[in-house]
Every structure is written in C-alpha cells, then in structure tokens.
Amino acid sequence: MNIVLIGPQGSGKGEQAKRLIEKFNLAYFSAGDLLRDLAGEESGQGKVIHHLMNVEGKLIPDEIMNKLVFDKLNEIDWKNGLLFDGFPRTQHQFAELEKYLTSKAEKVDRLIYLKIKPQTSISRLTSRRICPKCKTIYNLVTDRPKEDEKCDKCGLKLVQRLDESPQAIENRLKSYYELTEPLIDQARKEGLLEEIDGEKPIGEVFQEIVEKLPQ
Ligand code: AMP
C-alpha cells in the first residue's frame, strides 16, 4: 500500500506519518527531511535549497525535486509500501510520481488530506519548537515540554525551525494554496482522496485515517 499524506503546514502530517508507518510497516519518505539534510550541505545545490526553503519559504522547482525524490526511492527498500509526507505537492510532481510507480508495477492507493483552517496553520506553526539535537517537536500551547522551552529528553533549549519565521510561513502557505490545492482537486476527481478533519485531536485523526484506508 502506497499512501500520500497531504495538507497545509501544521496539519499534523509528521505525527500521523509516525503512527502509520509503525502500524502498517511502511517505508517513510519525508520530502522536508530529505531537503533539510541537503540544505545543510556546502554544495551549490545545498545553498540553493537552503535559500528557497529557509529564507524564502518557497517550493523547490519540480524538476529538481522530482529527481531528488526518485533517486532516493531507488536507494531505499520500500517493498512493503511507502508513506509519502510532503511529496507530491504540485500536479506535476503527482503526475511524475504516478509514472514512476507505474514503472515499478505500483500505484498511489490513497491521498489522505488533513484539512485545517489557515488560522490553525499559523497558530500551530508559530508555537512549534524543535530540539536541535534529537529533533523532537513540541508545541508551546498544546504539547509543552516539562521545563520551560527545554527538550524533555536532551535538556537543550528548543529552537524554531528556520522556515518558521512569519514571512517564510506566509510564503509557504501561499505556495500551498496556489500549487497544492489544485492537486487535491485532481485527486478528488480521480477518486483517490480521503478527506480528514485535521482540527481534531491527534488520536482521533489517526483512527479516522485507519478506517478510511483500503483493508
Ligand atoms: P515540510 O517540512 O514538509 O513543511 O517542508 C519544508 C520545505 O521544504 C517547504 O516549505 C519547501 O520549501 C520544501 N519542500 C518540501 N516538500 C517539497 C516538495 N514536494 N516540493 C518542493 N519543495 C518542497
């Protein structure tokens, strides 16, 4: 089973992904994690990715993104199925993913759309903090660390993601509404979309996703 998790920033894709890969023993592909690793490299490509992601909050162009993703998929073992988090984000990426999977006699089984209001994205993102070492994510409103802004596991001071400045958040949401919503409409027409209310508590959202996946 190959599943795509889709939704605006702060819709809880990462948290749901963790639970789904465990329950269904799927390989995990996070576009954001792949790009954050590359953005830390000193190469020309690393610098371009860093600038687009962290300074401008814009999407990486499709041609570059598709190549990075398919090169990575060629390296990892996903015979039990894949869970995509953050890819595809445009209609072109979706079309290329479908072609890639068809070439491996596979397909996208479902797109799970975690729907939240724009205001929820903004409030969840501005209160999100991350441990610089173990990458555990906290939310200063809904999932506070035990001690003020310190990681429960490492004790380090929590930081904001570089791309969570107000300007980068605004640009990321703009890209989402301009480029990703058309892909959601397309998946709906193709009968591949399951829409879930992402405003609900994490456990309830997870239950609903599980119920909607093919048995
Ligand atoms: P995420 O952690 O999924 O919110 O991704 C962080 C940033 O990585 C995004 O704001 C984009 O700049 C970039 N990014 C992630 N996924 C994609 C994608 N599928 N296509 C282009 N850029 C992406």
Coordinates of C-alpha atoms and ligand atoms in Angstrom, one line a residue:
M1 CA 0.0 0.0 0.0
N2 CA 1.4 3.4 -1.0
I3 CA -0.1 6.4 0.7
V4 CA 0.4 10.1 0.3
L5 CA -0.2 12.4 3.3
I6 CA -1.2 15.9 2.2
G7 CA -2.3 19.0 4.0
P8 CA -1.2 22.6 4.8
Q9 CA 1.7 23.3 7.1
G10 CA 0.9 22.4 10.7
S11 CA -1.8 19.9 9.7
G12 CA 0.0 17.1 11.6
K13 CA 1.4 15.1 8.7
G14 CA 4.6 14.3 10.5
E15 CA 2.8 12.9 13.6
Q16 CA 0.3 10.9 11.7
A17 CA 3.1 9.6 9.5
K18 CA 5.0 8.2 12.5
R19 CA 1.9 6.3 13.6
L20 CA 1.0 5.0 10.2
I21 CA 4.5 3.6 9.3
E22 CA 4.5 1.8 12.6
K23 CA 1.1 0.3 12.2
F24 CA 1.4 -0.7 8.6
N25 CA 5.2 -1.3 8.5
L26 CA 5.7 1.1 5.6
A27 CA 8.8 2.8 4.4
Y28 CA 8.8 6.5 5.2
F29 CA 9.6 9.2 2.7
S30 CA 9.7 12.8 4.1
A31 CA 10.4 15.4 1.4
G32 CA 11.1 18.0 4.2
D33 CA 13.7 15.8 5.9
L34 CA 15.5 15.0 2.7
L35 CA 15.6 18.7 1.8
R36 CA 16.8 19.8 5.3
D37 CA 19.7 17.3 5.0
L38 CA 20.6 18.6 1.6
A39 CA 20.3 22.2 2.7
G40 CA 22.9 21.6 5.3
E41 CA 25.5 20.7 2.6
E42 CA 28.1 23.2 1.4
S43 CA 27.5 22.3 -2.3
G44 CA 25.9 24.8 -4.8
Q45 CA 22.7 22.7 -4.8
G46 CA 22.7 22.7 -0.9
K47 CA 22.9 26.5 -0.9
V48 CA 20.1 26.9 -3.4
I49 CA 17.8 24.5 -1.4
H50 CA 18.7 26.3 1.8
H51 CA 17.8 29.7 0.4
L52 CA 14.5 28.6 -1.2
M53 CA 13.4 26.6 1.9
N54 CA 14.6 28.6 4.8
V55 CA 14.9 32.2 3.5
E56 CA 12.1 32.4 1.0
G57 CA 9.8 29.6 2.2
K58 CA 9.2 28.6 -1.5
L59 CA 8.9 25.2 -3.1
I60 CA 11.9 23.6 -4.7
P61 CA 11.3 23.6 -8.5
D62 CA 9.6 20.5 -9.7
E63 CA 12.4 19.3 -12.0
I64 CA 15.0 19.3 -9.1
M65 CA 12.5 17.9 -6.6
N66 CA 11.4 15.0 -8.8
K67 CA 14.9 13.9 -9.5
L68 CA 15.9 14.1 -5.8
V69 CA 12.9 12.0 -4.8
F70 CA 13.2 9.3 -7.4
D71 CA 17.0 9.0 -6.8
K72 CA 16.2 8.5 -3.1
L73 CA 13.4 6.0 -3.8
N74 CA 15.8 4.0 -6.0
E75 CA 18.1 3.7 -2.9
I76 CA 15.7 2.7 -0.2
D77 CA 13.8 -0.6 0.4
W78 CA 10.0 0.0 0.1
K79 CA 8.7 -3.4 -0.9
N80 CA 6.2 -3.3 2.0
G81 CA 4.8 0.0 0.7
L82 CA 5.5 3.7 1.1
L83 CA 4.2 6.6 3.0
F84 CA 4.9 10.0 1.4
D85 CA 4.9 13.0 3.7
G86 CA 5.3 16.3 1.8
F87 CA 5.5 14.9 -1.7
P88 CA 3.9 15.4 -4.1
R89 CA 2.9 19.0 -3.6
T90 CA 2.1 20.0 -7.2
Q91 CA 0.2 18.4 -10.0
H92 CA 3.4 17.9 -12.0
Q93 CA 5.0 16.1 -9.1
F94 CA 1.9 13.9 -8.7
A95 CA 2.0 13.0 -12.4
E96 CA 5.7 12.1 -12.2
L97 CA 5.1 10.0 -9.1
E98 CA 2.3 8.1 -10.8
K99 CA 4.6 7.5 -13.8
Y100 CA 7.4 6.3 -11.5
L101 CA 5.2 4.0 -9.5
T102 CA 3.6 2.6 -12.7
S103 CA 7.1 1.8 -14.0
K104 CA 7.5 -0.4 -10.8
A105 CA 4.1 -2.0 -11.3
E106 CA 2.8 0.0 -8.3
K107 CA 0.4 2.9 -7.8
V108 CA -0.7 5.5 -5.3
D109 CA -3.5 3.8 -3.3
R110 CA -4.8 6.9 -1.4
L111 CA -4.1 10.5 -0.8
I112 CA -5.0 11.4 2.8
Y113 CA -5.9 15.0 3.0
L114 CA -5.6 16.5 6.5
K115 CA -7.8 19.6 6.3
I116 CA -7.3 22.6 8.7
K117 CA -8.1 26.3 8.6
P118 CA -5.3 28.7 7.5
Q119 CA -5.5 30.3 11.0
T120 CA -4.8 26.9 12.6
S121 CA -1.7 26.5 10.4
I122 CA -0.4 29.9 11.5
S123 CA -1.1 29.3 15.2
R124 CA 0.4 25.8 15.2
L125 CA 3.5 26.9 13.3
T126 CA 4.3 29.9 15.3
S127 CA 4.1 27.9 18.6
R128 CA 6.1 25.0 17.2
R129 CA 9.5 24.4 18.7
I130 CA 12.1 21.7 17.9
C131 CA 15.0 20.1 19.8
P132 CA 18.2 21.0 17.8
K133 CA 19.7 17.6 18.7
C134 CA 17.0 14.8 18.7
K135 CA 14.5 16.8 16.5
T136 CA 11.6 16.1 18.9
I137 CA 8.8 18.5 18.1
Y138 CA 6.9 20.4 20.8
N139 CA 4.1 22.9 20.7
L140 CA 4.2 25.7 23.3
V141 CA 0.4 25.7 23.5
T142 CA -0.8 22.1 23.1
D143 CA 2.3 19.9 23.7
R144 CA 4.6 21.8 26.1
P145 CA 8.0 20.5 27.3
K146 CA 8.1 19.8 31.1
E147 CA 10.6 22.6 31.7
D148 CA 10.2 25.9 30.0
E149 CA 11.3 25.6 26.3
K150 CA 13.8 22.8 27.1
C151 CA 13.8 19.3 25.5
D152 CA 12.4 16.7 27.9
K153 CA 15.0 14.1 26.5
C154 CA 18.1 16.2 25.9
G155 CA 17.7 19.2 28.2
L156 CA 18.7 21.5 25.3
K157 CA 17.0 24.8 24.6
L158 CA 14.3 24.4 22.0
V159 CA 14.6 26.4 18.8
Q160 CA 12.2 27.4 16.0
R161 CA 12.7 25.9 12.6
L162 CA 14.5 28.3 10.2
D163 CA 11.5 28.3 7.9
E164 CA 9.1 29.3 10.6
S165 CA 9.7 33.0 10.6
P166 CA 6.4 34.9 10.0
Q167 CA 7.5 35.8 6.4
A168 CA 8.5 32.2 5.5
I169 CA 5.3 30.9 7.0
E170 CA 3.2 33.3 4.8
N171 CA 5.1 32.2 1.7
R172 CA 4.8 28.6 2.5
L173 CA 1.0 28.9 2.9
K174 CA 0.7 30.9 -0.3
S175 CA 2.5 28.1 -2.2
Y176 CA 0.3 25.6 -0.6
Y177 CA -3.0 27.3 -1.6
E178 CA -1.7 28.1 -5.1
L179 CA 0.0 24.9 -6.0
T180 CA -1.1 22.0 -3.8
E181 CA -4.9 22.7 -3.7
P182 CA -5.2 22.0 -7.5
L183 CA -3.5 18.6 -6.9
I184 CA -6.1 17.9 -4.1
D185 CA -8.9 18.7 -6.5
Q186 CA -7.4 16.4 -9.1
A187 CA -7.1 13.5 -6.6
R188 CA -10.7 14.1 -5.6
K189 CA -11.8 13.7 -9.2
E190 CA -9.8 10.6 -9.6
G191 CA -11.5 9.1 -6.5
L192 CA -8.2 8.7 -4.7
L193 CA -8.8 11.3 -2.0
E194 CA -9.8 10.8 1.6
E195 CA -10.6 14.0 3.4
I196 CA -10.0 14.1 7.2
D197 CA -10.7 16.9 9.7
G198 CA -7.2 17.7 10.9
E199 CA -8.5 20.1 13.6
K200 CA -9.4 17.1 15.8
P201 CA -7.1 15.6 18.4
I202 CA -4.2 13.5 17.0
G203 CA -5.6 10.2 18.2
E204 CA -9.0 10.7 16.6
V205 CA -7.4 11.8 13.3
F206 CA -5.3 8.7 13.3
Q207 CA -8.3 6.5 13.9
E208 CA -10.2 8.1 11.1
I209 CA -7.3 7.6 8.7
V210 CA -7.0 4.0 9.6
E211 CA -10.7 3.5 9.0
K212 CA -10.5 5.1 5.6
L213 CA -7.6 3.1 4.2
P214 CA -8.2 0.1 2.0
Q215 CA -8.5 -3.0 4.1
Ligands
AMP1 P1 7.9 20.5 5.2 O1 8.8 20.1 6.3 O2 7.3 19.3 4.5 O3 6.9 21.6 5.5 O4 8.9 21.1 4.0 C1 9.7 22.2 4.3 C2 10.1 23.0 3.0 O5 10.7 22.1 2.1 C3 8.9 23.5 2.2 O6 8.5 24.8 2.6 C4 9.6 23.6 0.8 O7 10.4 24.7 0.7 C5 10.4 22.4 0.7 N1 9.6 21.2 0.2 C6 9.1 20.2 0.9 N2 8.4 19.3 0.1 C7 8.5 19.8 -1.2 C8 8.0 19.4 -2.4 N3 7.3 18.3 -2.6 N4 8.3 20.2 -3.5 C9 9.0 21.3 -3.4 N5 9.5 21.8 -2.2 C10 9.3 21.1 -1.1

